């Protein structure tokens, strides 16, 4: 593993201000695991509050627009996220790709915008069940990496890749350890091809139904540098169990 493991919670469209108590508990818990990098991407409405409160948390957005400002009603730009205290943004989540028609080119433009604004970026990739059944999982992920990753000088240092098979998200189903290992090895090879030596240090997270019960096994897979966690990140209790699976507590 190139760095300390990175466990990121994606709260999706969940979390009223009352959920800040969970964030504070996660923040306190994260302090006990200094060997783990802990992030949360709350809804936009909580980014600023969480960034102000969190001492041990990296706070990020779940998406950003490719333009820094303009007549784009309802959108949030990368400089706005940065201004609110975010340090990273997730781009290309499969829910954005599927429900908002985001293409690889759009995802890449968002990643470029994020890096230009001084944010780190988590680029999500992953195949559908039909694509896996057709034996095309690696080809699909390869094409997504090719089209979605930012290509600027030095960008490798700002990028994390999240491999999230679409059929594993929110379903309780996870790929076999062998399938995760094979996909992460393929992603690493692609990162080396794109970024050269810089590609060796890019974290590759696994995402899709990660929970306290399977985190140990998934985090032990070669080239799995952490996890992107949806449902199980919403309470401190379940999320901190995943953090604990990534690194021991120090008192
Ligand atoms: P899940 O979501 O952990 O609820 O499956 C993961 C994600 O969509 O990032």
Tab-separated table of C-alpha atoms and ligand atoms in Angstrom:
chain	number	residue	atom	x	y	z
A	1	UNK	CA	0.000	0.000	0.000
A	2	UNK	CA	1.594	3.257	-1.077
A	3	UNK	CA	0.171	5.433	1.722
A	4	UNK	CA	-1.865	5.053	4.861
A	5	UNK	CA	-5.277	3.616	3.969
A	6	UNK	CA	-8.008	6.071	3.043
A	7	UNK	CA	-11.579	5.462	4.214
A	8	UNK	CA	-14.093	7.849	2.672
A	9	UNK	CA	-17.765	8.147	3.528
A	10	UNK	CA	-20.125	9.228	0.756
A	11	UNK	CA	-23.274	10.441	2.463
A	12	UNK	CA	-25.109	10.914	-0.862
A	13	UNK	CA	-28.416	12.817	-0.347
A	14	UNK	CA	-28.493	12.081	3.365
A	15	UNK	CA	-27.853	14.309	6.340
A	16	UNK	CA	-29.703	17.211	7.928
A	17	UNK	CA	-27.889	19.482	10.377
A	18	UNK	CA	-28.807	17.050	13.145
A	19	UNK	CA	-26.405	14.574	11.504
A	20	UNK	CA	-23.500	16.793	12.550
A	21	UNK	CA	-23.494	14.869	15.836
A	22	UNK	CA	-22.546	11.736	13.861
A	23	UNK	CA	-19.836	13.717	12.086
A	24	UNK	CA	-18.442	14.900	15.406
A	25	UNK	CA	-18.398	11.314	16.688
A	26	UNK	CA	-16.641	10.169	13.514
A	27	UNK	CA	-14.135	12.978	13.931
A	28	UNK	CA	-13.374	11.974	17.522
A	29	UNK	CA	-13.089	8.320	16.509
A	30	UNK	CA	-10.785	9.135	13.618
A	31	UNK	CA	-8.378	10.747	16.046
A	32	UNK	CA	-7.805	7.317	17.607
A	33	UNK	CA	-6.708	5.892	14.241
A	34	UNK	CA	-3.879	8.164	13.098
A	35	UNK	CA	-2.729	5.496	10.675
A	36	UNK	CA	-5.930	5.913	8.659
A	37	UNK	CA	-6.885	8.889	6.511
A	38	UNK	CA	-10.607	9.475	7.053
A	39	UNK	CA	-12.801	11.512	4.731
A	40	UNK	CA	-16.473	12.349	4.456
A	41	UNK	CA	-18.332	13.772	1.494
A	42	UNK	CA	-21.554	15.139	2.983
A	43	UNK	CA	-24.250	16.899	0.964
A	44	UNK	CA	-23.223	20.424	-0.084
A	45	UNK	CA	-25.345	21.907	2.702
A	46	UNK	CA	-23.114	20.374	5.380
A	47	UNK	CA	-19.683	20.852	3.789
A	48	UNK	CA	-18.909	24.110	5.542
A	49	UNK	CA	-20.145	23.040	8.971
A	50	UNK	CA	-18.277	19.762	8.778
A	51	UNK	CA	-15.070	21.400	7.584
A	52	UNK	CA	-15.267	23.856	10.489
A	53	UNK	CA	-15.877	21.132	13.055
A	54	UNK	CA	-13.653	18.325	11.837
A	55	UNK	CA	-10.144	18.165	13.245
A	56	UNK	CA	-9.295	14.703	11.962
A	57	UNK	CA	-11.542	14.508	8.922
A	58	UNK	CA	-10.936	15.400	5.301
A	59	UNK	CA	-14.179	16.927	4.022
A	60	UNK	CA	-15.171	16.816	0.376
A	61	UNK	CA	-17.962	17.347	-2.118
A	62	UNK	CA	-19.828	14.605	-3.973
A	63	UNK	CA	-19.687	16.375	-7.326
A	64	UNK	CA	-18.758	19.724	-8.849
A	65	UNK	CA	-19.440	21.610	-12.040
A	66	UNK	CA	-16.719	21.842	-14.666
A	67	UNK	CA	-16.965	25.653	-14.819
A	68	UNK	CA	-15.792	27.866	-11.949
A	69	UNK	CA	-18.890	30.105	-12.071
A	70	UNK	CA	-21.700	31.175	-14.348
A	71	UNK	CA	-25.347	30.741	-15.279
A	72	UNK	CA	-25.727	27.120	-14.180
A	73	UNK	CA	-28.738	27.098	-11.877
A	74	UNK	CA	-28.478	24.588	-9.068
A	75	UNK	CA	-24.831	23.706	-9.657
A	76	UNK	CA	-21.868	24.050	-7.302
A	77	UNK	CA	-18.357	24.755	-8.587
A	78	UNK	CA	-14.998	23.472	-7.400
A	79	UNK	CA	-13.857	26.916	-6.156
A	80	UNK	CA	-17.097	27.133	-4.121
A	81	UNK	CA	-16.342	23.778	-2.501
A	82	UNK	CA	-12.818	24.906	-1.743
A	83	UNK	CA	-14.163	28.160	-0.308
A	84	UNK	CA	-16.528	26.180	1.944
A	85	UNK	CA	-13.589	24.227	3.359
A	86	UNK	CA	-13.611	21.095	1.209
A	87	UNK	CA	-10.269	19.539	0.343
A	88	UNK	CA	-11.479	16.945	-2.157
A	89	UNK	CA	-14.370	16.130	-4.446
A	90	UNK	CA	-15.785	12.879	-5.792
A	91	UNK	CA	-16.403	12.915	-9.544
A	92	UNK	CA	-17.934	10.324	-11.860
A	93	UNK	CA	-19.892	8.413	-9.226
A	94	UNK	CA	-22.037	5.841	-11.017
A	95	UNK	CA	-25.201	7.542	-9.749
A	96	UNK	CA	-24.072	10.744	-11.489
A	97	UNK	CA	-23.067	8.835	-14.617
A	98	UNK	CA	-26.409	6.955	-14.719
A	99	UNK	CA	-28.898	9.558	-13.461
A	100	UNK	CA	-27.298	12.694	-14.876
A	101	UNK	CA	-25.865	11.267	-18.068
A	102	UNK	CA	-22.285	12.159	-17.184
A	103	UNK	CA	-19.849	10.991	-19.842
A	104	UNK	CA	-16.173	10.240	-19.325
A	105	UNK	CA	-15.345	13.589	-20.951
A	106	UNK	CA	-17.599	15.428	-18.497
A	107	UNK	CA	-16.068	13.579	-15.567
A	108	UNK	CA	-12.581	14.473	-16.791
A	109	UNK	CA	-13.570	18.143	-17.155
A	110	UNK	CA	-14.854	18.109	-13.563
A	111	UNK	CA	-11.637	16.478	-12.352
A	112	UNK	CA	-9.615	19.138	-14.175
A	113	UNK	CA	-11.764	21.874	-12.596
A	114	UNK	CA	-11.306	20.365	-9.139
A	115	UNK	CA	-7.538	20.227	-9.458
A	116	UNK	CA	-7.432	23.759	-10.860
A	117	UNK	CA	-9.316	24.883	-7.741
A	118	UNK	CA	-6.781	23.179	-5.473
A	119	UNK	CA	-8.900	20.168	-4.543
A	120	UNK	CA	-7.917	16.521	-4.561
A	121	UNK	CA	-10.197	14.356	-6.633
A	122	UNK	CA	-11.679	10.872	-6.300
A	123	UNK	CA	-12.530	9.543	-9.764
A	124	UNK	CA	-15.088	6.710	-9.702
A	125	UNK	CA	-15.207	3.884	-12.207
A	126	UNK	CA	-17.036	0.567	-12.319
A	127	UNK	CA	-18.940	-1.822	-14.536
A	128	UNK	CA	-22.643	-2.765	-14.524
A	129	UNK	CA	-23.770	-6.297	-13.864
A	130	UNK	CA	-24.559	-6.867	-17.550
A	131	UNK	CA	-21.060	-5.718	-18.476
A	132	UNK	CA	-19.489	-8.088	-15.939
A	133	UNK	CA	-21.678	-10.984	-17.101
A	134	UNK	CA	-20.563	-10.292	-20.661
A	135	UNK	CA	-16.916	-10.558	-19.590
A	136	UNK	CA	-16.355	-6.864	-20.267
A	137	UNK	CA	-15.717	-5.543	-16.752
A	138	UNK	CA	-12.027	-4.754	-17.230
A	139	UNK	CA	-12.561	-3.301	-20.698
A	140	UNK	CA	-15.296	-0.997	-19.400
A	141	UNK	CA	-13.199	0.200	-16.459
A	142	UNK	CA	-10.209	0.642	-18.736
A	143	UNK	CA	-12.213	2.899	-21.049
A	144	UNK	CA	-13.546	4.906	-18.090
A	145	UNK	CA	-10.022	5.448	-16.760
A	146	UNK	CA	-8.786	6.419	-20.191
A	147	UNK	CA	-11.561	8.974	-20.635
A	148	UNK	CA	-12.072	10.269	-17.100
A	149	UNK	CA	-8.683	10.699	-15.448
A	150	UNK	CA	-7.081	14.147	-15.474
A	151	UNK	CA	-3.845	14.288	-17.464
A	152	UNK	CA	-2.067	17.415	-16.314
A	153	UNK	CA	1.503	17.526	-15.110
A	154	UNK	CA	1.532	16.529	-11.441
A	155	UNK	CA	-2.127	15.465	-11.432
A	156	UNK	CA	-1.278	11.937	-10.241
A	157	UNK	CA	-0.485	13.381	-6.807
A	158	UNK	CA	-4.028	14.802	-6.554
A	159	UNK	CA	-5.938	11.755	-7.795
A	160	UNK	CA	-7.537	8.792	-6.046
A	161	UNK	CA	-9.400	6.155	-8.074
A	162	UNK	CA	-12.475	4.435	-6.621
A	163	UNK	CA	-13.449	1.123	-8.204
A	164	UNK	CA	-17.160	0.672	-7.542
A	165	UNK	CA	-18.953	-2.085	-9.436
A	166	UNK	CA	-22.411	-0.609	-10.063
A	167	UNK	CA	-24.127	-3.874	-9.117
A	168	UNK	CA	-22.432	-3.855	-5.699
A	169	UNK	CA	-23.555	-0.344	-4.695
A	170	UNK	CA	-26.237	-0.420	-2.028
A	171	UNK	CA	-27.075	-4.055	-2.760
A	172	UNK	CA	-25.183	-5.954	-0.078
A	173	UNK	CA	-23.387	-7.871	-2.828
A	174	UNK	CA	-19.624	-7.648	-3.236
A	175	UNK	CA	-17.284	-9.133	-5.831
A	176	UNK	CA	-15.026	-12.004	-4.846
A	177	UNK	CA	-11.639	-11.189	-3.413
A	178	UNK	CA	-10.099	-12.577	-6.611
A	179	UNK	CA	-12.221	-10.299	-8.789
A	180	UNK	CA	-11.331	-7.259	-6.675
A	181	UNK	CA	-7.634	-8.178	-6.837
A	182	UNK	CA	-7.756	-8.650	-10.610
A	183	UNK	CA	-9.529	-5.347	-11.206
A	184	UNK	CA	-7.266	-3.380	-8.883
A	185	UNK	CA	-4.190	-4.861	-10.591
A	186	UNK	CA	-5.601	-3.838	-13.969
A	187	UNK	CA	-6.302	-0.320	-12.679
A	188	UNK	CA	-2.759	-0.047	-11.297
A	189	UNK	CA	-1.337	-1.069	-14.675
A	190	UNK	CA	-3.446	1.589	-16.359
A	191	UNK	CA	-2.357	4.252	-13.856
A	192	UNK	CA	1.294	3.425	-14.531
A	193	UNK	CA	0.662	3.655	-18.261
A	194	UNK	CA	-0.978	7.091	-17.918
A	195	UNK	CA	1.150	8.699	-15.191
A	196	UNK	CA	4.424	6.802	-15.357
A	197	UNK	CA	6.110	6.425	-11.968
A	198	UNK	CA	3.551	8.813	-10.423
A	199	UNK	CA	0.886	6.181	-11.042
A	200	UNK	CA	2.473	3.879	-8.464
A	201	UNK	CA	1.395	6.086	-5.553
A	202	UNK	CA	-2.207	6.722	-6.612
A	203	UNK	CA	-4.600	5.154	-4.119
A	204	UNK	CA	-7.186	2.753	-5.499
A	205	UNK	CA	-10.246	2.474	-3.242
A	206	UNK	CA	-12.823	-0.280	-3.402
A	207	UNK	CA	-16.480	0.769	-3.052
A	208	UNK	CA	-19.802	-1.032	-3.094
A	209	UNK	CA	-21.515	-2.503	-0.004
A	210	UNK	CA	-18.450	-2.164	2.216
A	211	UNK	CA	-19.497	-2.723	5.826
A	212	UNK	CA	-18.056	-3.684	9.187
A	213	UNK	CA	-18.438	-7.361	8.343
A	214	UNK	CA	-16.517	-7.413	5.058
A	215	UNK	CA	-14.079	-4.511	5.468
A	216	UNK	CA	-11.229	-6.602	6.861
A	217	UNK	CA	-11.299	-8.998	3.944
A	218	UNK	CA	-11.654	-6.303	1.263
A	219	UNK	CA	-8.984	-4.013	2.734
A	220	UNK	CA	-6.513	-6.906	2.828
A	221	UNK	CA	-6.680	-7.384	-0.957
A	222	UNK	CA	-3.533	-6.374	-2.840
A	223	UNK	CA	-3.757	-2.849	-4.298
A	224	UNK	CA	-6.828	-1.942	-2.239
A	225	UNK	CA	-5.755	1.341	-0.661
A	226	UNK	CA	-8.972	2.024	1.193
A	227	UNK	CA	-12.724	2.128	0.746
A	228	UNK	CA	-15.472	4.428	-0.492
A	229	UNK	CA	-18.426	3.724	1.775
A	230	UNK	CA	-22.046	4.745	1.251
A	231	UNK	CA	-24.720	3.378	3.567
A	232	UNK	CA	-22.327	2.224	6.284
A	233	UNK	CA	-20.785	5.705	6.558
A	234	UNK	CA	-23.951	7.359	7.845
A	235	UNK	CA	-23.499	6.412	11.485
A	236	UNK	CA	-20.333	6.778	13.512
A	237	UNK	CA	-20.829	3.295	14.892
A	238	UNK	CA	-20.686	1.453	11.568
A	239	UNK	CA	-18.243	3.813	9.851
A	240	UNK	CA	-15.703	3.700	12.682
A	241	UNK	CA	-15.713	-0.091	12.553
A	242	UNK	CA	-14.543	0.194	8.950
A	243	UNK	CA	-11.929	2.775	9.971
A	244	UNK	CA	-10.772	0.344	12.659
A	245	UNK	CA	-10.471	-2.421	10.058
A	246	UNK	CA	-8.086	-0.172	8.120
A	247	UNK	CA	-5.739	0.584	11.003
A	248	UNK	CA	-5.337	-0.064	14.720
A	249	UNK	CA	-6.425	2.334	17.437
A	250	UNK	CA	-3.732	4.269	19.297
A	251	UNK	CA	-4.571	5.758	22.661
B	1	LIG	P1	-22.684	1.630	-0.581
B	1	LIG	O1	-22.341	2.852	-1.569
B	1	LIG	O2	-21.537	1.493	0.371
B	1	LIG	O3	-23.957	2.057	0.094
B	1	LIG	O4	-22.841	0.415	-1.428
B	1	LIG	C1	-21.031	3.039	-2.025
B	1	LIG	C2	-20.975	4.240	-2.951
B	1	LIG	O5	-21.910	4.434	-3.742
B	1	LIG	O6	-19.997	5.014	-2.916
